[in-house]
Amino acid sequence: MALYRVLVADDSAFMRKIISDMINADKQFEIVATASNGRQAVDATVLMKPDVIMMDLEMPEMNGLEALVQVMRQRPTPTVMMSSTSDDGTRMTIKALQVGAFDFIRKPAGPTSPDIKTVGDQMLEKLRIAVESNVAASIASTDLEEEAPMDPTAKEAQAAAEPVRKRQTAEWQEWQAAMAAQMQSNEAEIIEDKSVVAEIPANEPAQAVTILEEQRVPASPKETVLPPKPQTPPANPVAREIASSSQAKTFEPEKPRRAAVPLVERKPAPAPPAAAIKPEPKPAPRNIASPQVPTAKPMTKPEVKPEVKPAAASMSKPLPIAADLMDEPITPRVKKQSAKQTNFRHLVAIGTSTGGPRALHEVITALPENLPAPVLVVQHMPPKFTHSLAQRLDSFSALQVTEAVNGERVYAGVVYIAPGGLHMELAKDGQGYFIRLTEQPPRGGHRPSVDVMFESCAPFTELQRHSVIMTGMGSDGAKGMKTLMESGGKSAIAESEETCVVYGMPRSAVENGAAKTVVPLGRIAGAIVDAVMR
């Protein structure tokens, strides 16, 4: 038997065949089931218990995003999404990554597509990392008693950290209790939202799911048909889905974003309420080759008085699901700073890769609107997707979040996301700091590169520079962080292994001595604010 079992979900039989052939070509994988829509994918996940799922976003009856939510409720399974590069496709991809998808690939156009081999290699690599990361996490949680004895120094360090561990455990248990109560109200919201799910006749039975049996290996795989659904399910299709999963395994809901960290008290505070926002306009076209550095006008947004909520509602809801599909944040956004400051003394630079969209959501949305520093971000992502990521983060953040434009001025209180396919550097002229985007060759296979961004910040010793590396495979950022710290960087923060989706980039930064502070994801925003205020 193959090592890892894969479920493939795509509404096109043609694409299911292409994807299955690419996966079957690797002896580490076997296809145990295929599904033609999201509802079938959920049923097949529960029935066949695959190790990893390859799921298309755009499917009938129940799309990939809705199916992902149900998979994470009924049987959490590492899932890699397939996405188009359309505006809708990129927006849904970012949502899927924040809801719980492990990673994504751009969907191949067909067997004759010029990049079909590249896409296939990327898909196999991400499937392998997804399932191995999940297995590693399971082993780590069950084999703690088999660890080698610690030396006296390590024991002392563990004893010193015990109060912190107990406090974090208590906070986690408190959060779980609060989330259990919130899940009830969130499911009710999903049931009421009919705008994102196609209506299906109440008496329509479920379509067949192709199951490749593993008990025997015939000349041609046999197909098993799932039993039909009851003939009298709830009228609403989403209600039917929730009702059918009431006895299924419950997943751990995603941790809600932390509230903005106040600059004065340096402690987490309740999430500030905010006002709804209009869609962010697309940035002006970049002119990378232009020798002139244009002076970008500060981008302003309408100021709206924050809505006052009772204390009981101060905890933000988990990442939106149904209402979220309409591009309307559950928690309204607070107003942005109207006056941009160019005379800042601090600079924050963040690098991340696999698992980054969820990590960035956790950190960026917890930073206060009066943060006296600009934030530069490199997230490994293809072109177009970074624009949707910036829009998505902007709709939930107190800070202004934008995809960086070549030559634009850098202001305190603004987050600049490096565009996919371009390196982002910090530069300076007589008028101040600005963004420089380049098409220099990829560094370590990445463009944008975290190393390139960090290294570009090294010459500006007049700034207090704070670097952060979060979840991601590989080692991008470790060398750049070391260079930055050797030039007098103020602080270097790495995400701890316990919260990383993939503990690759942070591990490299710790092992080469660049990272000076290692904290779990939920404490990174607080560490940034503390560092900026020293």
Short mmCIF file of C-alpha atoms in Angstrom, two decimals:
data_model
loop_
_atom_site.label_atom_id
_atom_site.label_comp_id
_atom_site.label_asym_id
_atom_site.label_seq_id
_atom_site.Cartn_x
_atom_site.Cartn_y
_atom_site.Cartn_z
CA MET A 1 0.00 0.00 0.00
CA ALA A 2 1.16 3.53 -0.71
CA LEU A 3 2.28 5.64 2.23
CA TYR A 4 -0.20 8.53 1.98
CA ARG A 5 -3.88 8.40 0.99
CA VAL A 6 -5.24 11.28 -1.10
CA LEU A 7 -8.75 12.54 -1.85
CA VAL A 8 -9.11 14.61 -5.05
CA ALA A 9 -12.13 16.92 -5.40
CA ASP A 10 -12.84 18.74 -8.67
CA ASP A 11 -16.04 19.19 -10.66
CA SER A 12 -14.27 18.45 -13.95
CA ALA A 13 -13.76 14.75 -14.70
CA PHE A 14 -10.98 15.81 -17.06
CA MET A 15 -9.11 17.67 -14.32
CA ARG A 16 -9.68 14.86 -11.81
CA LYS A 17 -7.96 12.51 -14.26
CA ILE A 18 -5.01 14.86 -14.82
CA ILE A 19 -4.50 15.52 -11.12
CA SER A 20 -4.93 11.86 -10.16
CA ASP A 21 -2.38 10.79 -12.78
CA MET A 22 0.17 13.30 -11.47
CA ILE A 23 -0.35 12.15 -7.88
CA ASN A 24 -0.30 8.44 -8.73
CA ALA A 25 3.03 8.95 -10.50
CA ASP A 26 4.60 9.37 -7.07
CA LYS A 27 4.85 6.09 -5.17
CA GLN A 28 4.38 7.89 -1.86
CA PHE A 29 0.74 8.57 -2.69
CA GLU A 30 -2.39 6.72 -3.70
CA ILE A 31 -5.79 8.11 -4.68
CA VAL A 32 -8.42 6.61 -2.39
CA ALA A 33 -11.38 8.70 -3.54
CA THR A 34 -12.46 11.39 -5.98
CA ALA A 35 -15.39 13.78 -5.66
CA SER A 36 -17.14 16.06 -8.16
CA ASN A 37 -18.45 18.64 -5.68
CA GLY A 38 -17.88 19.87 -2.15
CA ARG A 39 -20.65 17.81 -0.57
CA GLN A 40 -19.18 14.62 -1.96
CA ALA A 41 -15.75 15.70 -0.73
CA VAL A 42 -17.04 16.08 2.83
CA ASP A 43 -18.76 12.68 2.74
CA ALA A 44 -15.68 10.98 1.26
CA THR A 45 -13.44 12.57 3.88
CA VAL A 46 -15.53 11.14 6.71
CA LEU A 47 -15.91 7.72 5.05
CA MET A 48 -12.42 7.13 3.61
CA LYS A 49 -10.32 9.11 6.12
CA PRO A 50 -7.66 10.34 3.67
CA ASP A 51 -4.32 11.65 4.92
CA VAL A 52 -4.52 14.74 2.73
CA ILE A 53 -7.02 16.41 0.39
CA MET A 54 -6.50 18.12 -2.97
CA MET A 55 -9.57 20.34 -3.44
CA ASP A 56 -10.72 22.73 -6.14
CA LEU A 57 -12.25 25.98 -4.95
CA GLU A 58 -14.88 26.41 -7.65
CA MET A 59 -17.35 23.51 -7.56
CA PRO A 60 -21.15 23.19 -7.79
CA GLU A 61 -23.59 22.40 -4.98
CA MET A 62 -21.00 23.20 -2.31
CA ASN A 63 -17.84 25.07 -3.27
CA GLY A 64 -14.37 24.26 -1.99
CA LEU A 65 -14.40 26.94 0.69
CA GLU A 66 -17.69 25.72 2.19
CA ALA A 67 -16.49 22.11 1.96
CA LEU A 68 -13.25 23.03 3.71
CA VAL A 69 -15.21 24.49 6.63
CA GLN A 70 -17.22 21.26 6.96
CA VAL A 71 -14.09 19.09 6.68
CA MET A 72 -12.47 21.05 9.49
CA ARG A 73 -15.62 20.55 11.60
CA GLN A 74 -16.15 16.87 10.95
CA ARG A 75 -12.68 15.41 10.34
CA PRO A 76 -9.81 17.94 10.25
CA THR A 77 -7.53 16.93 7.38
CA PRO A 78 -4.60 18.78 5.76
CA THR A 79 -6.01 20.35 2.59
CA VAL A 80 -4.27 21.91 -0.40
CA MET A 81 -6.56 24.09 -2.50
CA MET A 82 -6.51 24.48 -6.30
CA SER A 83 -7.20 28.03 -7.40
CA SER A 84 -7.57 30.06 -10.57
CA THR A 85 -5.88 33.44 -10.89
CA SER A 86 -9.13 35.33 -11.39
CA ASP A 87 -10.05 38.05 -8.89
CA ASP A 88 -12.71 35.82 -7.33
CA GLY A 89 -10.32 32.88 -7.27
CA THR A 90 -7.57 34.78 -5.47
CA ARG A 91 -10.00 36.22 -2.92
CA MET A 92 -11.46 32.81 -2.15
CA THR A 93 -7.96 31.35 -1.87
CA ILE A 94 -6.96 33.84 0.81
CA LYS A 95 -10.18 33.07 2.71
CA ALA A 96 -9.50 29.34 2.47
CA LEU A 97 -5.99 29.78 3.85
CA GLN A 98 -7.37 31.74 6.79
CA VAL A 99 -10.18 29.23 7.41
CA GLY A 100 -7.76 26.31 7.62
CA ALA A 101 -6.31 25.26 4.25
CA PHE A 102 -2.67 24.19 4.49
CA ASP A 103 -1.58 25.74 1.18
CA PHE A 104 -2.67 26.19 -2.44
CA ILE A 105 -1.48 25.77 -6.02
CA ARG A 106 -2.54 27.46 -9.21
CA LYS A 107 -4.80 25.11 -11.11
CA PRO A 108 -3.20 23.72 -14.29
CA ALA A 109 -4.94 24.68 -17.52
CA GLY A 110 -4.69 21.17 -18.95
CA PRO A 111 -2.27 18.39 -19.98
CA THR A 112 -0.74 20.55 -22.74
CA SER A 113 -0.19 23.57 -20.50
CA PRO A 114 3.47 24.70 -20.67
CA ASP A 115 3.74 24.78 -16.88
CA ILE A 116 2.00 21.46 -16.22
CA LYS A 117 5.20 19.78 -14.94
CA THR A 118 5.99 22.72 -12.66
CA VAL A 119 2.47 22.69 -11.25
CA GLY A 120 2.65 18.93 -10.76
CA ASP A 121 5.95 19.15 -8.90
CA GLN A 122 4.61 21.94 -6.68
CA MET A 123 1.47 19.96 -5.95
CA LEU A 124 3.39 16.83 -4.89
CA GLU A 125 5.76 18.87 -2.75
CA LYS A 126 2.93 20.65 -0.95
CA LEU A 127 0.93 17.46 -0.47
CA ARG A 128 3.98 15.78 1.02
CA ILE A 129 4.77 18.67 3.36
CA ALA A 130 1.12 18.96 4.40
CA VAL A 131 0.75 15.34 5.39
CA GLU A 132 4.21 15.05 6.96
CA SER A 133 3.65 18.19 9.02
CA ASN A 134 0.38 16.73 10.28
CA VAL A 135 2.04 13.40 11.12
CA ALA A 136 4.92 15.17 12.87
CA ALA A 137 2.50 17.14 15.01
CA SER A 138 0.69 13.94 16.02
CA ILE A 139 3.95 12.21 16.94
CA ALA A 140 5.11 15.19 18.97
CA SER A 141 1.88 15.19 20.98
CA THR A 142 1.91 11.45 21.77
CA ASP A 143 5.59 10.61 22.27
CA LEU A 144 6.63 13.24 24.79
CA GLU A 145 7.42 10.59 27.38
CA GLU A 146 10.08 9.09 25.11
CA GLU A 147 12.22 12.23 24.99
CA ALA A 148 15.84 11.96 26.16
CA PRO A 149 16.59 13.14 29.71
CA MET A 150 17.34 16.85 29.95
CA ASP A 151 20.61 18.19 31.30
CA PRO A 152 20.50 20.33 34.48
CA THR A 153 20.62 23.60 32.54
CA ALA A 154 17.65 22.58 30.41
CA LYS A 155 15.75 21.52 33.52
CA GLU A 156 16.33 24.91 35.10
CA ALA A 157 15.12 26.66 31.96
CA GLN A 158 12.03 24.46 31.88
CA ALA A 159 11.31 25.20 35.55
CA ALA A 160 11.64 28.92 34.92
CA ALA A 161 9.23 28.68 31.99
CA GLU A 162 6.65 26.60 33.90
CA PRO A 163 4.63 29.59 35.22
CA VAL A 164 4.38 30.96 31.68
CA ARG A 165 3.30 27.56 30.36
CA LYS A 166 0.59 27.27 33.02
CA ARG A 167 -0.69 30.75 32.25
CA GLN A 168 -0.80 29.98 28.51
CA THR A 169 -2.64 26.72 29.24
CA ALA A 170 -5.22 28.56 31.33
CA GLU A 171 -5.68 31.17 28.60
CA TRP A 172 -6.12 28.42 26.00
CA GLN A 173 -8.73 26.64 28.10
CA GLU A 174 -10.58 29.91 28.66
CA TRP A 175 -10.54 30.58 24.92
CA GLN A 176 -11.83 27.08 24.15
CA ALA A 177 -14.77 27.59 26.52
CA ALA A 178 -15.60 30.94 24.94
CA MET A 179 -15.33 29.50 21.43
CA ALA A 180 -17.66 26.61 22.26
CA ALA A 181 -20.39 29.13 23.04
CA GLN A 182 -19.65 31.22 19.97
CA MET A 183 -19.77 28.25 17.57
CA GLN A 184 -23.50 27.90 18.21
CA SER A 185 -24.24 31.46 17.10
CA ASN A 186 -21.88 31.19 14.12
CA GLU A 187 -23.62 28.08 12.82
CA ALA A 188 -26.92 29.92 13.05
CA GLU A 189 -25.46 32.69 10.88
CA ILE A 190 -24.38 30.15 8.27
CA ILE A 191 -27.86 28.64 8.16
CA GLU A 192 -29.44 32.04 7.57
CA ASP A 193 -27.01 33.03 4.79
CA LYS A 194 -28.42 31.72 1.51
CA SER A 195 -26.55 34.03 -0.82
CA VAL A 196 -23.49 31.86 -1.29
CA VAL A 197 -24.99 28.38 -1.67
CA ALA A 198 -26.92 27.16 -4.66
CA GLU A 199 -30.41 25.93 -3.81
CA ILE A 200 -30.92 22.18 -4.16
CA PRO A 201 -34.25 20.36 -4.06
CA ALA A 202 -34.83 19.03 -0.58
CA ASN A 203 -35.53 15.50 -1.79
CA GLU A 204 -32.49 15.19 -4.03
CA PRO A 205 -30.21 12.28 -3.02
CA ALA A 206 -26.45 12.67 -2.83
CA GLN A 207 -24.49 11.95 -6.00
CA ALA A 208 -22.05 9.07 -6.10
CA VAL A 209 -18.54 9.47 -4.77
CA THR A 210 -15.87 7.43 -6.52
CA ILE A 211 -14.06 5.27 -3.95
CA LEU A 212 -10.97 3.29 -4.94
CA GLU A 213 -10.92 0.23 -2.73
CA GLU A 214 -7.66 -0.59 -0.96
CA GLN A 215 -8.52 -4.11 0.22
CA ARG A 216 -7.68 -5.66 -3.16
CA VAL A 217 -5.97 -4.58 -6.35
CA PRO A 218 -8.10 -5.65 -9.35
CA ALA A 219 -7.19 -4.96 -12.97
CA SER A 220 -9.42 -1.89 -12.89
CA PRO A 221 -10.44 -0.18 -9.63
CA LYS A 222 -13.99 -0.85 -8.53
CA GLU A 223 -16.30 1.94 -7.57
CA THR A 224 -18.33 2.09 -4.40
CA VAL A 225 -21.41 4.27 -4.23
CA LEU A 226 -22.21 6.03 -1.00
CA PRO A 227 -25.71 5.31 0.32
CA PRO A 228 -28.24 7.95 -0.74
CA LYS A 229 -29.16 10.74 1.63
CA PRO A 230 -32.49 10.54 3.48
CA GLN A 231 -35.38 11.76 1.34
CA THR A 232 -36.58 14.34 3.88
CA PRO A 233 -33.62 16.48 4.91
CA PRO A 234 -33.94 20.10 6.04
CA ALA A 235 -35.08 22.42 3.26
CA ASN A 236 -32.03 24.67 3.38
CA PRO A 237 -28.93 22.92 1.93
CA VAL A 238 -26.56 24.44 4.46
CA ALA A 239 -28.86 23.48 7.31
CA ARG A 240 -28.91 19.97 5.87
CA GLU A 241 -25.13 19.88 5.95
CA ILE A 242 -24.91 21.05 9.53
CA ALA A 243 -27.63 18.62 10.62
CA SER A 244 -25.83 15.72 8.94
CA SER A 245 -22.62 16.54 10.81
CA SER A 246 -24.13 16.84 14.28
CA GLN A 247 -22.79 13.45 15.32
CA ALA A 248 -19.45 13.85 13.58
CA LYS A 249 -16.10 14.55 15.16
CA THR A 250 -15.79 18.13 16.32
CA PHE A 251 -12.74 20.06 15.17
CA GLU A 252 -10.85 22.63 17.16
CA PRO A 253 -12.19 25.98 15.95
CA GLU A 254 -9.72 28.53 14.74
CA LYS A 255 -8.42 30.83 17.42
CA PRO A 256 -10.00 34.29 17.13
CA ARG A 257 -7.74 37.17 16.31
CA ARG A 258 -6.30 38.90 19.33
CA ALA A 259 -7.27 42.43 20.13
CA ALA A 260 -4.92 45.29 19.32
CA VAL A 261 -2.08 45.57 21.81
CA PRO A 262 -2.21 49.01 23.49
CA LEU A 263 1.01 50.97 23.44
CA VAL A 264 0.63 52.22 27.01
CA GLU A 265 -0.21 49.10 28.97
CA ARG A 266 1.57 46.60 26.71
CA LYS A 267 -1.16 44.04 27.38
CA PRO A 268 -3.79 42.56 25.08
CA ALA A 269 -6.95 44.65 25.07
CA PRO A 270 -10.48 44.01 23.78
CA ALA A 271 -10.77 44.21 20.01
CA PRO A 272 -11.76 47.76 19.07
CA PRO A 273 -15.03 48.01 17.15
CA ALA A 274 -14.90 49.51 13.71
CA ALA A 275 -16.90 50.71 10.76
CA ALA A 276 -17.65 48.92 7.51
CA ILE A 277 -15.36 49.87 4.65
CA LYS A 278 -15.70 50.21 0.93
CA PRO A 279 -13.59 47.90 -1.27
CA GLU A 280 -9.96 49.00 -1.55
CA PRO A 281 -9.14 50.52 -4.98
CA LYS A 282 -6.44 48.74 -6.96
CA PRO A 283 -3.01 50.42 -6.79
CA ALA A 284 -1.59 52.31 -9.74
CA PRO A 285 0.46 50.23 -12.22
CA ARG A 286 4.08 49.77 -11.18
CA ASN A 287 6.90 51.19 -13.27
CA ILE A 288 9.79 49.11 -12.04
CA ALA A 289 12.28 50.34 -14.59
CA SER A 290 11.62 54.02 -13.98
CA PRO A 291 14.67 55.86 -12.57
CA GLN A 292 12.44 58.53 -11.08
CA VAL A 293 10.97 57.95 -7.65
CA PRO A 294 7.44 59.36 -7.60
CA THR A 295 6.16 60.94 -4.46
CA ALA A 296 3.11 58.92 -3.50
CA LYS A 297 0.25 60.84 -1.96
CA PRO A 298 -0.88 59.50 1.39
CA MET A 299 -3.83 57.18 1.01
CA THR A 300 -6.72 58.22 3.20
CA LYS A 301 -9.87 56.41 4.19
CA PRO A 302 -13.18 57.69 5.49
CA GLU A 303 -13.32 58.26 9.22
CA VAL A 304 -16.28 56.73 10.97
CA LYS A 305 -17.13 56.88 14.63
CA PRO A 306 -16.63 53.44 16.19
CA GLU A 307 -19.70 51.54 17.24
CA VAL A 308 -20.00 50.96 20.98
CA LYS A 309 -20.51 47.33 21.94
CA PRO A 310 -21.22 45.79 25.33
CA ALA A 311 -18.35 44.19 27.20
CA ALA A 312 -19.78 40.73 26.63
CA ALA A 313 -19.24 41.14 22.89
CA SER A 314 -15.66 42.37 23.16
CA MET A 315 -14.20 39.07 21.99
CA SER A 316 -14.13 38.97 18.20
CA LYS A 317 -15.75 36.04 16.43
CA PRO A 318 -13.66 33.37 14.73
CA LEU A 319 -12.76 33.93 11.13
CA PRO A 320 -16.03 34.49 9.25
CA ILE A 321 -17.44 31.72 7.09
CA ALA A 322 -20.71 32.36 5.27
CA ALA A 323 -20.99 36.12 5.67
CA ASP A 324 -17.30 36.31 4.95
CA LEU A 325 -17.90 35.15 1.38
CA MET A 326 -19.59 38.47 0.68
CA ASP A 327 -16.37 40.38 1.51
CA GLU A 328 -17.94 41.92 4.60
CA PRO A 329 -15.95 41.48 7.83
CA ILE A 330 -17.96 40.26 10.78
CA THR A 331 -16.14 42.75 13.01
CA PRO A 332 -16.21 46.24 11.45
CA ARG A 333 -12.88 47.94 10.98
CA VAL A 334 -11.77 50.90 13.03
CA LYS A 335 -10.80 54.12 11.27
CA LYS A 336 -7.27 54.42 9.96
CA GLN A 337 -4.82 57.16 10.73
CA SER A 338 -5.63 60.22 8.63
CA ALA A 339 -2.20 61.87 8.97
CA LYS A 340 0.75 59.79 7.76
CA GLN A 341 4.07 60.24 9.56
CA THR A 342 7.41 60.04 7.75
CA ASN A 343 9.64 60.91 10.71
CA PHE A 344 9.39 57.49 12.38
CA ARG A 345 12.25 56.00 14.39
CA HIS A 346 11.17 52.34 14.29
CA LEU A 347 10.67 49.85 11.45
CA VAL A 348 9.08 46.38 11.58
CA ALA A 349 9.85 43.75 8.90
CA ILE A 350 8.00 40.40 8.80
CA GLY A 351 8.72 37.32 6.67
CA THR A 352 6.59 34.18 6.33
CA SER A 353 5.61 31.42 3.91
CA THR A 354 3.47 28.28 4.35
CA GLY A 355 0.76 29.04 6.90
CA GLY A 356 1.55 32.74 6.59
CA PRO A 357 -1.90 34.15 5.74
CA ARG A 358 -3.39 32.87 9.01
CA ALA A 359 -0.32 33.95 10.99
CA LEU A 360 -0.39 37.41 9.41
CA HIS A 361 -4.09 37.73 10.23
CA GLU A 362 -3.33 36.92 13.86
CA VAL A 363 -0.49 39.44 14.11
CA ILE A 364 -1.50 42.34 11.85
CA THR A 365 -5.05 42.57 13.18
CA ALA A 366 -3.69 42.75 16.74
CA LEU A 367 -1.41 45.74 16.10
CA PRO A 368 -2.79 49.10 17.29
CA GLU A 369 -3.71 51.84 14.83
CA ASN A 370 -1.24 54.26 16.41
CA LEU A 371 1.78 51.98 15.93
CA PRO A 372 4.68 54.44 15.42
CA ALA A 373 6.37 52.35 12.73
CA PRO A 374 5.78 51.09 9.19
CA VAL A 375 5.50 47.33 8.70
CA LEU A 376 7.09 45.61 5.69
CA VAL A 377 5.83 42.09 4.92
CA VAL A 378 7.11 39.39 2.57
CA GLN A 379 4.72 36.44 2.13
CA HIS A 380 5.78 33.81 -0.39
CA MET A 381 2.90 33.96 -2.86
CA PRO A 382 2.39 34.23 -6.64
CA PRO A 383 1.35 37.48 -8.36
CA LYS A 384 -2.29 38.59 -7.92
CA PHE A 385 -2.72 36.61 -4.71
CA THR A 386 -0.78 39.16 -2.65
CA HIS A 387 -3.20 41.89 -3.74
CA SER A 388 -6.13 39.85 -2.39
CA LEU A 389 -4.16 39.12 0.79
CA ALA A 390 -3.58 42.84 1.36
CA GLN A 391 -7.26 43.65 0.79
CA ARG A 392 -8.29 40.89 3.13
CA LEU A 393 -5.98 41.96 5.95
CA ASP A 394 -6.94 45.60 5.45
CA SER A 395 -10.61 44.81 6.00
CA PHE A 396 -9.88 43.38 9.46
CA SER A 397 -6.99 45.55 10.62
CA ALA A 398 -6.79 48.84 12.49
CA LEU A 399 -3.72 49.63 10.40
CA GLN A 400 -3.89 50.41 6.70
CA VAL A 401 -2.70 47.37 4.73
CA THR A 402 -1.75 47.72 1.08
CA GLU A 403 0.12 45.85 -1.64
CA ALA A 404 3.35 47.80 -2.09
CA VAL A 405 3.80 50.01 -5.16
CA ASN A 406 7.22 50.84 -6.58
CA GLY A 407 8.40 54.26 -5.43
CA GLU A 408 5.66 54.94 -2.89
CA ARG A 409 6.60 56.68 0.32
CA VAL A 410 6.80 54.72 3.57
CA TYR A 411 4.65 55.93 6.47
CA ALA A 412 4.28 54.89 10.08
CA GLY A 413 1.09 52.93 10.75
CA VAL A 414 0.93 51.38 7.27
CA VAL A 415 1.56 47.72 6.37
CA TYR A 416 3.20 47.10 2.96
CA ILE A 417 2.78 43.62 1.43
CA ALA A 418 5.42 42.69 -1.16
CA PRO A 419 3.76 41.91 -4.53
CA GLY A 420 4.09 38.33 -5.75
CA GLY A 421 6.87 37.93 -8.30
CA LEU A 422 8.85 41.03 -7.18
CA HIS A 423 11.50 41.65 -4.55
CA MET A 424 10.69 44.45 -2.09
CA GLU A 425 13.42 46.65 -0.63
CA LEU A 426 13.53 49.66 1.65
CA ALA A 427 15.27 52.65 0.04
CA LYS A 428 15.88 56.29 0.91
CA ASP A 429 16.35 59.62 -0.89
CA GLY A 430 16.32 63.26 0.10
CA GLN A 431 12.60 63.18 0.82
CA GLY A 432 12.61 60.12 3.03
CA TYR A 433 12.09 56.36 2.82
CA PHE A 434 10.32 54.67 -0.07
CA ILE A 435 9.56 51.22 -1.50
CA ARG A 436 11.73 49.81 -4.26
CA LEU A 437 10.45 46.81 -6.23
CA THR A 438 12.84 44.87 -8.44
CA GLU A 439 12.83 41.93 -10.82
CA GLN A 440 16.23 40.66 -9.74
CA PRO A 441 16.61 36.85 -9.92
CA PRO A 442 14.88 34.82 -7.19
CA ARG A 443 16.87 34.30 -4.01
CA GLY A 444 16.81 30.68 -2.90
CA GLY A 445 13.92 30.09 -5.30
CA HIS A 446 11.84 32.93 -3.85
CA ARG A 447 10.71 36.23 -5.29
CA PRO A 448 9.79 38.09 -3.16
CA SER A 449 12.52 37.01 -0.75
CA VAL A 450 12.58 37.67 2.99
CA ASP A 451 16.39 37.76 2.90
CA VAL A 452 16.34 40.53 0.28
CA MET A 453 13.92 42.63 2.34
CA PHE A 454 15.85 42.18 5.60
CA GLU A 455 19.20 42.95 3.96
CA SER A 456 17.82 46.13 2.39
CA CYS A 457 16.99 47.40 5.89
CA ALA A 458 20.51 46.77 7.23
CA PRO A 459 22.13 50.07 6.05
CA PHE A 460 19.59 52.27 7.84
CA THR A 461 21.21 52.20 11.26
CA GLU A 462 19.43 55.41 12.24
CA LEU A 463 16.25 53.32 12.57
CA GLN A 464 15.39 50.90 15.37
CA ARG A 465 14.76 47.83 13.18
CA HIS A 466 12.65 44.91 14.39
CA SER A 467 12.59 41.69 12.33
CA VAL A 468 10.09 38.82 12.61
CA ILE A 469 10.11 35.36 11.00
CA MET A 470 6.99 33.22 11.20
CA THR A 471 5.82 29.85 9.90
CA GLY A 472 7.20 28.61 6.59
CA MET A 473 9.26 25.86 5.01
CA GLY A 474 12.88 26.40 4.04
CA SER A 475 15.31 28.93 5.46
CA ASP A 476 14.46 32.20 3.71
CA GLY A 477 14.99 35.11 6.07
CA ALA A 478 17.50 33.50 8.45
CA LYS A 479 20.59 34.95 6.74
CA GLY A 480 18.93 38.32 6.24
CA MET A 481 17.88 38.48 9.89
CA LYS A 482 21.45 37.71 10.96
CA THR A 483 22.79 40.46 8.67
CA LEU A 484 20.23 42.89 10.07
CA MET A 485 21.13 42.08 13.67
CA GLU A 486 24.86 42.36 12.96
CA SER A 487 24.21 45.87 11.64
CA GLY A 488 22.63 46.85 14.95
CA GLY A 489 19.07 45.59 14.62
CA LYS A 490 17.02 46.23 17.74
CA SER A 491 15.12 42.95 18.02
CA ALA A 492 14.69 39.64 16.19
CA ILE A 493 11.58 37.53 16.84
CA ALA A 494 10.88 33.97 15.66
CA GLU A 495 7.62 32.05 15.96
CA SER A 496 7.93 29.04 18.24
CA GLU A 497 7.55 25.52 16.91
CA GLU A 498 4.37 24.85 18.89
CA THR A 499 2.27 27.22 16.74
CA CYS A 500 4.06 26.95 13.35
CA VAL A 501 2.28 25.21 10.50
CA VAL A 502 5.78 24.41 9.21
CA TYR A 503 8.73 25.02 11.52
CA GLY A 504 11.33 25.67 8.84
CA MET A 505 12.13 29.37 8.47
CA PRO A 506 11.90 30.12 12.21
CA ARG A 507 14.04 27.07 13.03
CA SER A 508 16.78 28.30 10.67
CA ALA A 509 16.74 31.73 12.32
CA VAL A 510 17.05 30.14 15.76
CA GLU A 511 19.79 27.71 14.74
CA ASN A 512 22.01 30.36 13.13
CA GLY A 513 21.69 32.58 16.20
CA ALA A 514 19.82 35.39 14.47
CA ALA A 515 16.57 35.14 16.44
CA LYS A 516 16.83 36.55 19.96
CA THR A 517 13.21 36.06 21.03
CA VAL A 518 11.08 32.95 20.39
CA VAL A 519 7.37 33.22 21.18
CA PRO A 520 4.14 31.49 20.09
CA LEU A 521 2.05 33.16 17.40
CA GLY A 522 -0.46 34.66 19.80
CA ARG A 523 2.28 36.67 21.53
CA ILE A 524 4.13 38.03 18.51
CA ALA A 525 2.03 41.20 18.21
CA GLY A 526 2.66 41.98 21.88
CA ALA A 527 6.38 41.34 21.43
CA ILE A 528 6.45 43.75 18.47
CA VAL A 529 4.71 46.50 20.44
CA ASP A 530 6.97 45.97 23.45
CA ALA A 531 10.05 46.18 21.22
CA VAL A 532 8.85 49.34 19.48
CA MET A 533 8.13 51.06 22.81
CA ARG A 534 11.49 50.37 24.46
#
